[in-house]
Short mmCIF file of C-alpha atoms and ligand atoms in Angstrom, two decimals:
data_model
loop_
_atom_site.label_atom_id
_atom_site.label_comp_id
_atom_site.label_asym_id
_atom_site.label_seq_id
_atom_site.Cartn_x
_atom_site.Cartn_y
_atom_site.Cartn_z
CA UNK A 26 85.14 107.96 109.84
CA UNK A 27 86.29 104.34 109.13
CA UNK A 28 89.89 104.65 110.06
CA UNK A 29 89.94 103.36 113.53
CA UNK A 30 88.29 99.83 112.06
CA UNK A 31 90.04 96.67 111.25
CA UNK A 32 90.06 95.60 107.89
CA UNK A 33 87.18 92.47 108.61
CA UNK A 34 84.93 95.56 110.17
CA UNK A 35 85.56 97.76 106.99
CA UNK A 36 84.40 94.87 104.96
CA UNK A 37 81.36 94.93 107.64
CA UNK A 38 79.73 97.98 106.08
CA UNK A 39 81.11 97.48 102.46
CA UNK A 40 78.74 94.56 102.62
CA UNK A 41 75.86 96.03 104.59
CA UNK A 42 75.93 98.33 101.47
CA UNK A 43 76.04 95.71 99.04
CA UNK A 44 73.13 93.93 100.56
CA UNK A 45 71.04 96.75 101.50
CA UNK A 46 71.06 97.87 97.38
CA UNK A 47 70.46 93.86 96.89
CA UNK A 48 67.00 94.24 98.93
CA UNK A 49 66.79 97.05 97.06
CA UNK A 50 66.38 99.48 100.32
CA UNK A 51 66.49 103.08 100.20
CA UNK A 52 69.42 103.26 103.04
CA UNK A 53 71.82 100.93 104.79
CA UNK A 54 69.86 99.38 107.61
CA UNK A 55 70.78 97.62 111.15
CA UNK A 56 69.67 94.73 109.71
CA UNK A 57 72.16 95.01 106.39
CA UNK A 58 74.73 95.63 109.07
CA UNK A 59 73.93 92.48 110.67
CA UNK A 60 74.64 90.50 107.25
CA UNK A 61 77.67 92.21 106.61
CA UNK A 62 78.64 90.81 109.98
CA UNK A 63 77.59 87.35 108.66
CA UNK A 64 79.92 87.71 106.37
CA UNK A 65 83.12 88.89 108.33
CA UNK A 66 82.33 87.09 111.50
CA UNK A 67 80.72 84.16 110.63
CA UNK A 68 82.28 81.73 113.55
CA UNK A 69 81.71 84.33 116.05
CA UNK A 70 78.06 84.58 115.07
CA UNK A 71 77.50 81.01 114.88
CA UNK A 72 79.11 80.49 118.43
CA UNK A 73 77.14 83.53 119.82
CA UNK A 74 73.21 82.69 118.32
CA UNK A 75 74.48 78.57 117.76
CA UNK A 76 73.80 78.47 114.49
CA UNK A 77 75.27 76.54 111.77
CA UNK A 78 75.10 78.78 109.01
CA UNK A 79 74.55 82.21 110.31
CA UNK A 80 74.54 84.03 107.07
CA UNK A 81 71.61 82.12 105.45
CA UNK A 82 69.99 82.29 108.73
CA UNK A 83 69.63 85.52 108.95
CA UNK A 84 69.10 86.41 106.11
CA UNK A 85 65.88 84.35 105.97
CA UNK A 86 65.22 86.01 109.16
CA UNK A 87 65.74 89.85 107.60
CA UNK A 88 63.61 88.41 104.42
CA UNK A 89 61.19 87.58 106.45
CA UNK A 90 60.54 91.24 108.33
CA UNK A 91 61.20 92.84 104.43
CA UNK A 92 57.95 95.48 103.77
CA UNK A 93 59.50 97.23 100.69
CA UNK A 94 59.61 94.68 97.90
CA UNK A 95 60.49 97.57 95.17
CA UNK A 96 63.63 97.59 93.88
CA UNK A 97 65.34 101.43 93.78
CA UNK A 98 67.87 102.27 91.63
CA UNK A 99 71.37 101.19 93.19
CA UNK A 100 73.57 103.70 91.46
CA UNK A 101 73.21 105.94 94.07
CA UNK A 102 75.35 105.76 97.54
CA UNK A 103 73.21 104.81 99.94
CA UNK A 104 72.73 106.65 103.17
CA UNK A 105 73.44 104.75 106.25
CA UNK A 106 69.70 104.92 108.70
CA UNK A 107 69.66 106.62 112.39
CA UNK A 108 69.64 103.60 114.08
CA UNK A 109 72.49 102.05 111.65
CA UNK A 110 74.36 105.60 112.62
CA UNK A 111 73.75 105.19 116.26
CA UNK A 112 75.30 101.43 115.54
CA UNK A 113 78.73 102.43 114.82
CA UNK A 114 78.33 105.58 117.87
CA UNK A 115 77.93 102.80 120.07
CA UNK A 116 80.68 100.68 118.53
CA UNK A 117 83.05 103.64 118.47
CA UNK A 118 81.60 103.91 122.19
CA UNK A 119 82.93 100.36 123.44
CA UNK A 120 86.36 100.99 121.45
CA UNK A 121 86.88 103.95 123.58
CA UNK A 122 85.32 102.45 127.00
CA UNK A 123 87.79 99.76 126.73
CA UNK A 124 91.53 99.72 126.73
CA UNK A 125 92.58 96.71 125.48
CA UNK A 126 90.81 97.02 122.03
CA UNK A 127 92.79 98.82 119.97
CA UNK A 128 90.30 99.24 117.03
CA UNK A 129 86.72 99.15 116.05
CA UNK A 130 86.22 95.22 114.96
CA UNK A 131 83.64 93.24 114.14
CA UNK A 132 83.60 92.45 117.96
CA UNK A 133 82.16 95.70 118.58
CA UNK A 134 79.99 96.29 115.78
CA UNK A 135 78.10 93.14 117.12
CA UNK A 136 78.25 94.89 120.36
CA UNK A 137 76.44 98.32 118.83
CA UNK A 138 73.84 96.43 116.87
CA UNK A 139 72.69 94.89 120.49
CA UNK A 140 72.72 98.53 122.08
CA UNK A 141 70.71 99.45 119.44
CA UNK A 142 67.39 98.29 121.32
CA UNK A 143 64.78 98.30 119.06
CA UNK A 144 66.29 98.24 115.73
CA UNK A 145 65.65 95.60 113.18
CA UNK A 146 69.09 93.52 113.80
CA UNK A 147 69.01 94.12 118.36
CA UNK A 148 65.45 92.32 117.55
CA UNK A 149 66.52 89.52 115.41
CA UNK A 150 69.95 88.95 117.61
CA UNK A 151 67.52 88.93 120.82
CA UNK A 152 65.32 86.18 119.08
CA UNK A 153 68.61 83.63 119.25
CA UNK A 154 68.30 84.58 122.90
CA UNK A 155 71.57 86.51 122.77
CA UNK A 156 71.53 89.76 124.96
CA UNK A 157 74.31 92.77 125.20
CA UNK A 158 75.52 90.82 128.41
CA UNK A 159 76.03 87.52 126.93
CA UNK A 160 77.88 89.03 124.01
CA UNK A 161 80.27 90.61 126.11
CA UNK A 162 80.70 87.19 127.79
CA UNK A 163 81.32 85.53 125.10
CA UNK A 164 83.38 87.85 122.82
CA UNK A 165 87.02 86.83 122.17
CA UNK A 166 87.19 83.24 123.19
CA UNK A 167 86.48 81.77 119.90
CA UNK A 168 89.12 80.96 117.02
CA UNK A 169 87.70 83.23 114.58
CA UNK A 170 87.49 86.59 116.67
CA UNK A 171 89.11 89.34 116.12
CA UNK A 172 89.94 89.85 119.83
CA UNK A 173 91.35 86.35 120.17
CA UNK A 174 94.04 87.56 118.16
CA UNK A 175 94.79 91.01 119.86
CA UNK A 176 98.79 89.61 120.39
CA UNK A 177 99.30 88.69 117.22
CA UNK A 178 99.92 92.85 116.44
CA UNK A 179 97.01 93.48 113.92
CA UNK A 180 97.15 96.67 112.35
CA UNK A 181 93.68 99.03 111.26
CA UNK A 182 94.05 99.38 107.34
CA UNK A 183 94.33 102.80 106.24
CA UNK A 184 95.70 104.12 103.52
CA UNK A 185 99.50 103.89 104.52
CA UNK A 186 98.96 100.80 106.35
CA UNK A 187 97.90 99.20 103.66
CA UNK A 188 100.41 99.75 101.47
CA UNK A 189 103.00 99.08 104.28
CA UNK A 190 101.29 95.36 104.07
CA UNK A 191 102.43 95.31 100.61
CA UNK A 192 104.21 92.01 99.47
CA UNK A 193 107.30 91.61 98.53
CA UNK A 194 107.87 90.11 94.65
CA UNK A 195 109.54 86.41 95.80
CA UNK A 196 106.34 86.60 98.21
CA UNK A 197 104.06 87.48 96.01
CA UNK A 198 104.92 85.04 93.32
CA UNK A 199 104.23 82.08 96.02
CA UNK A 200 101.09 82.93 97.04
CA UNK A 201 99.52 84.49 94.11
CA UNK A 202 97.65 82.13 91.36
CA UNK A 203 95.49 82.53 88.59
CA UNK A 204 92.28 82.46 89.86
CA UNK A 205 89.68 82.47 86.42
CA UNK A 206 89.90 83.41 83.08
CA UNK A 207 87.16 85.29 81.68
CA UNK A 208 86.06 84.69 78.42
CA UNK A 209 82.92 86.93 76.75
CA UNK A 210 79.97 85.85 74.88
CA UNK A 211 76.90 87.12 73.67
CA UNK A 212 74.72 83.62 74.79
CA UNK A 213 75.67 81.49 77.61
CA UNK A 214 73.92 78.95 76.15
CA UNK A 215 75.89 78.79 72.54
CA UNK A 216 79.37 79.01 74.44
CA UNK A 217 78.59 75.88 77.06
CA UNK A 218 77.99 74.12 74.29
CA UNK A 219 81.57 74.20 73.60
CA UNK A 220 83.06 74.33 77.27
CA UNK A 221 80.86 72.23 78.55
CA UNK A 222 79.31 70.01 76.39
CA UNK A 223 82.21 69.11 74.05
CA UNK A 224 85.09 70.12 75.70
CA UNK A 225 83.71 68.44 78.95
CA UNK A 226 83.91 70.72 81.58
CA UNK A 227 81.19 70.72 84.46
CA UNK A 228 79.56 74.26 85.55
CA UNK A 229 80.30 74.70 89.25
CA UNK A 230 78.38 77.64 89.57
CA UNK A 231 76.38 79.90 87.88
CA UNK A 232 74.99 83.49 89.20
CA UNK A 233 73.83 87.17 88.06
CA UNK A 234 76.07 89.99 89.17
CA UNK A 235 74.00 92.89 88.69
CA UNK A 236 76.88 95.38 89.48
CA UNK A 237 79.34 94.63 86.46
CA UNK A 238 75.66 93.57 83.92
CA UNK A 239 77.17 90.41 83.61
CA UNK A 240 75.39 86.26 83.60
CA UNK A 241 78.63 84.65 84.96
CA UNK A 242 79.13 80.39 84.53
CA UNK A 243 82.15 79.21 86.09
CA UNK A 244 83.64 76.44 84.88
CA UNK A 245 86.64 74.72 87.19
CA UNK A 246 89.33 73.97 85.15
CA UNK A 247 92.06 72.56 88.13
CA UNK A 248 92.71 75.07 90.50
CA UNK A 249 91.35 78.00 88.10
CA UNK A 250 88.10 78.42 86.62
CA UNK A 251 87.48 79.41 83.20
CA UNK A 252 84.36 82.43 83.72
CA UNK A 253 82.13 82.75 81.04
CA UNK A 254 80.24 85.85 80.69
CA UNK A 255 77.03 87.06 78.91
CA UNK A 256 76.09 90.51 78.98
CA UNK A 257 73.00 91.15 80.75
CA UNK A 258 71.62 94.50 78.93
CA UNK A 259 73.23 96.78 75.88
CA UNK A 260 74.88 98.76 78.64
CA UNK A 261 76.61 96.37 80.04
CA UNK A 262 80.70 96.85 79.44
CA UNK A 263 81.11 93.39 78.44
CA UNK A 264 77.85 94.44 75.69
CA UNK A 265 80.34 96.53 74.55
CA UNK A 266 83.54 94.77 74.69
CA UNK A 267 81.43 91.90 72.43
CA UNK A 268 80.47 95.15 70.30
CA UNK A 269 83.93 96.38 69.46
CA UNK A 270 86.00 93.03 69.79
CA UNK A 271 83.54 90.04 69.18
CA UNK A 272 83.95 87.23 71.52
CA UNK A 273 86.79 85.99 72.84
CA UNK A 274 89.03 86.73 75.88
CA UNK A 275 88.24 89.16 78.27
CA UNK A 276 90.40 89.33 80.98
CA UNK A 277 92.79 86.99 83.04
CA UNK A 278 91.85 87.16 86.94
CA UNK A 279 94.95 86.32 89.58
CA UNK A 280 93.90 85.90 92.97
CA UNK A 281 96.28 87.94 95.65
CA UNK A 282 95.98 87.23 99.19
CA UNK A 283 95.24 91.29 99.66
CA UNK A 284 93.90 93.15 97.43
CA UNK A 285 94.04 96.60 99.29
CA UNK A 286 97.67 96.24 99.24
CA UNK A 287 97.83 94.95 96.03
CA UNK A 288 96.23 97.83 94.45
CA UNK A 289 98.61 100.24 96.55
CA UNK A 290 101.31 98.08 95.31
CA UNK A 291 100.24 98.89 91.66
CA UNK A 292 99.31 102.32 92.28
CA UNK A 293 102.98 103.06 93.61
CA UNK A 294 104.18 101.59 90.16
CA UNK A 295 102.23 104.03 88.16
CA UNK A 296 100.18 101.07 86.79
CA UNK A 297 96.56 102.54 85.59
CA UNK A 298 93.68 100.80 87.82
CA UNK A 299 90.19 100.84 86.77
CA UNK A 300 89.44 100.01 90.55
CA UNK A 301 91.14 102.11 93.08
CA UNK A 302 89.02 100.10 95.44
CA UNK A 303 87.87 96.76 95.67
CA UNK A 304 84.49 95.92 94.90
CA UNK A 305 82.13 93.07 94.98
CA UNK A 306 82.19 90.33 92.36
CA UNK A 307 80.88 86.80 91.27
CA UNK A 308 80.63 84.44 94.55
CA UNK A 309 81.15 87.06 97.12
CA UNK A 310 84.97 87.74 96.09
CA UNK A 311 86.43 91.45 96.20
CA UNK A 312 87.35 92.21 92.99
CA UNK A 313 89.03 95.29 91.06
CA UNK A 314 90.21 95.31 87.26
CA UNK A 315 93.51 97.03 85.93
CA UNK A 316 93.52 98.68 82.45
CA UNK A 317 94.94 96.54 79.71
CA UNK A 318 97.46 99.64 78.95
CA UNK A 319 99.19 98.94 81.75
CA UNK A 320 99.33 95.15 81.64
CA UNK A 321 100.47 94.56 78.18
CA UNK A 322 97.02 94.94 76.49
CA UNK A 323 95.22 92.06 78.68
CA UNK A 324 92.72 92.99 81.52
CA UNK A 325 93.72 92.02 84.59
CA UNK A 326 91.08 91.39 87.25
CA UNK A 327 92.53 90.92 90.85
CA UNK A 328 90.33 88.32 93.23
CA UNK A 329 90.67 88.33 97.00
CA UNK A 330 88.19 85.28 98.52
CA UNK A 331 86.40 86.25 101.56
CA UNK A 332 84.28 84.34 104.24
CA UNK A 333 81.55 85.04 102.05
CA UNK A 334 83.15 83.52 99.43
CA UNK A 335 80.86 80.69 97.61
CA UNK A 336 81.84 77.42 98.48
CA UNK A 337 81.98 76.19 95.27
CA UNK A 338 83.77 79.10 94.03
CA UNK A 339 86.23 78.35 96.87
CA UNK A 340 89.54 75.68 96.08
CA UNK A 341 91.44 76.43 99.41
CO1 CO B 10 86.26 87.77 86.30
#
């Protein structure tokens, strides 16, 4: 279904996912689309509604309309909703009504979310006074759209395209760097007071990610961070790790500048992934691990920042 989209509108309804199983909803709504859109095309949004910081915006926005505050179990793929359905129809709709796009983009998912009249997000869009006729206006003439860059060759990301992307080693090695080190313990608390407290280090973050059952503190060391994680339940894989290893090192994360065709990359060398794809991790990075059998007995976590990166998790 997803193979005509560009790799930002993928990452659209990867995140309308993620955020529909953070509100805890029962299927993927227009309005989770609309976040994921946040995410992936933030300047275009914040052009479009003129908006500083369309992500928190809206979200504040979507909070605010929110009638089922009961968490349901997130283990479960979540169905997309009719009117999030009839959101990428309509989006597949302007791909095909129009020649010059190429793929589906996050141009065009903004585009179906305003045809679908009615729906959660075409409401909350039409509150920043922007209508289906002043998106198509203004589509494509800022820095940060998709369209803007239609010369510039970009390719959808499938399977072989992806791995097509793949770079080469002397490319690689320049733009790859180690991005954390992740170091488990059973209290937070007890290891800061090393880290932080007598080695010195300041916490630039701290957050829950539900996902991996892990209380993440990341602590900037230079350019990389050193991660320190407490397990959040007994089923938590780092509950186990501390279990069978005690604490200590986890796993070494490298950051790659694509993780999609990192993975391939890996795949195609027989290494063993935990992750064939990427998933969501600690400040909004995609993240996927590789088993230690295949990288000389160390886990290897690969980090690709995104827009919705957290700024402090951020050292571009
Ligand atoms: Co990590």
């Amino acid at each position: 279904m997803f193979e005509r989209y560009t790799e930002k509108a993928r990452r659209v309804v990867f995140f309308a996912r993620y955020e529909a199983s953070q509100f805890g909803s029962a299927e993927i709504g227009t309005e989770h689309l609309l976040l994921g859109l946040a995410r992936e095309a933030g300047p275009l949004l914040s052009r479009l509604l003129n908006v500083e910081r369309p992500l928190d915006e809206l979200r504040k926005q979507v909070e605010k309309r929110l009638q089922t505050p009961e968490r349901i179990t997130t283990s479960v793929e979540l169905p997309l909703s009719r009117d999030a359905r009839s959101v990428l129809l309509y989006a597949a709709d302007e791909y095909e009504g129009a020649e010059h796009w190429q793929h589906i983009g996050t141009e065009q998912l903004l585009l179906g979310l305003l045809r679908a009249e009615g729906a959660a997000a075409a409401n909350i869009l039409r509150e920043y006074g922007l209508s289906l006729s002043r998106a198509r206006e203004g589509i494509g003439r800022g820095e940060g759209d998709e369209t803007s860059r239609r010369g510039e060759a970009w390719q959808a990301v499938g399977g072989a395209a992806a791995a097509s992307k793949e770079p080469s080693v002397a490319e690689a090695s320049t733009t790859m760097k180690i991005e954390h080190i992740g170091i488990a313990t059973p209290r937070l608390d007890d290891a800061l007071r090393f880290w932080r407290d007598a080695l010195g280090l300041e916490v630039g973050h701290t957050e829950v990610v539900e996902e991996q059952g892990v209380r993440v503190a990341m602590l900037p060391v230079g350019g990389p961070r050193i991660e320190l994680l407490e397990p959040t339940g007994a089923d938590s894989p780092v509950a186990r790790f501390l279990e069978k290893r005690g604490p200590g090192l986890h796993h070494v994360a490298v950051r790659v500048p694509d993780i999609r065709a990192a993975l391939a990359r890996l795949k195609g060398e027989g290494a063993r992934l935990i992750d064939a794809e990427p998933r969501l991790g600690a400040g909004g990075c995609l993240i996927a691990f590789v088993h230690p059998r295949s990288a000389g007995g160390v886990l290897l976590e690969l980090v690709e920042h995104t827009p919705a990166t957290h700024e402090s998790e951020s050292e571009r």
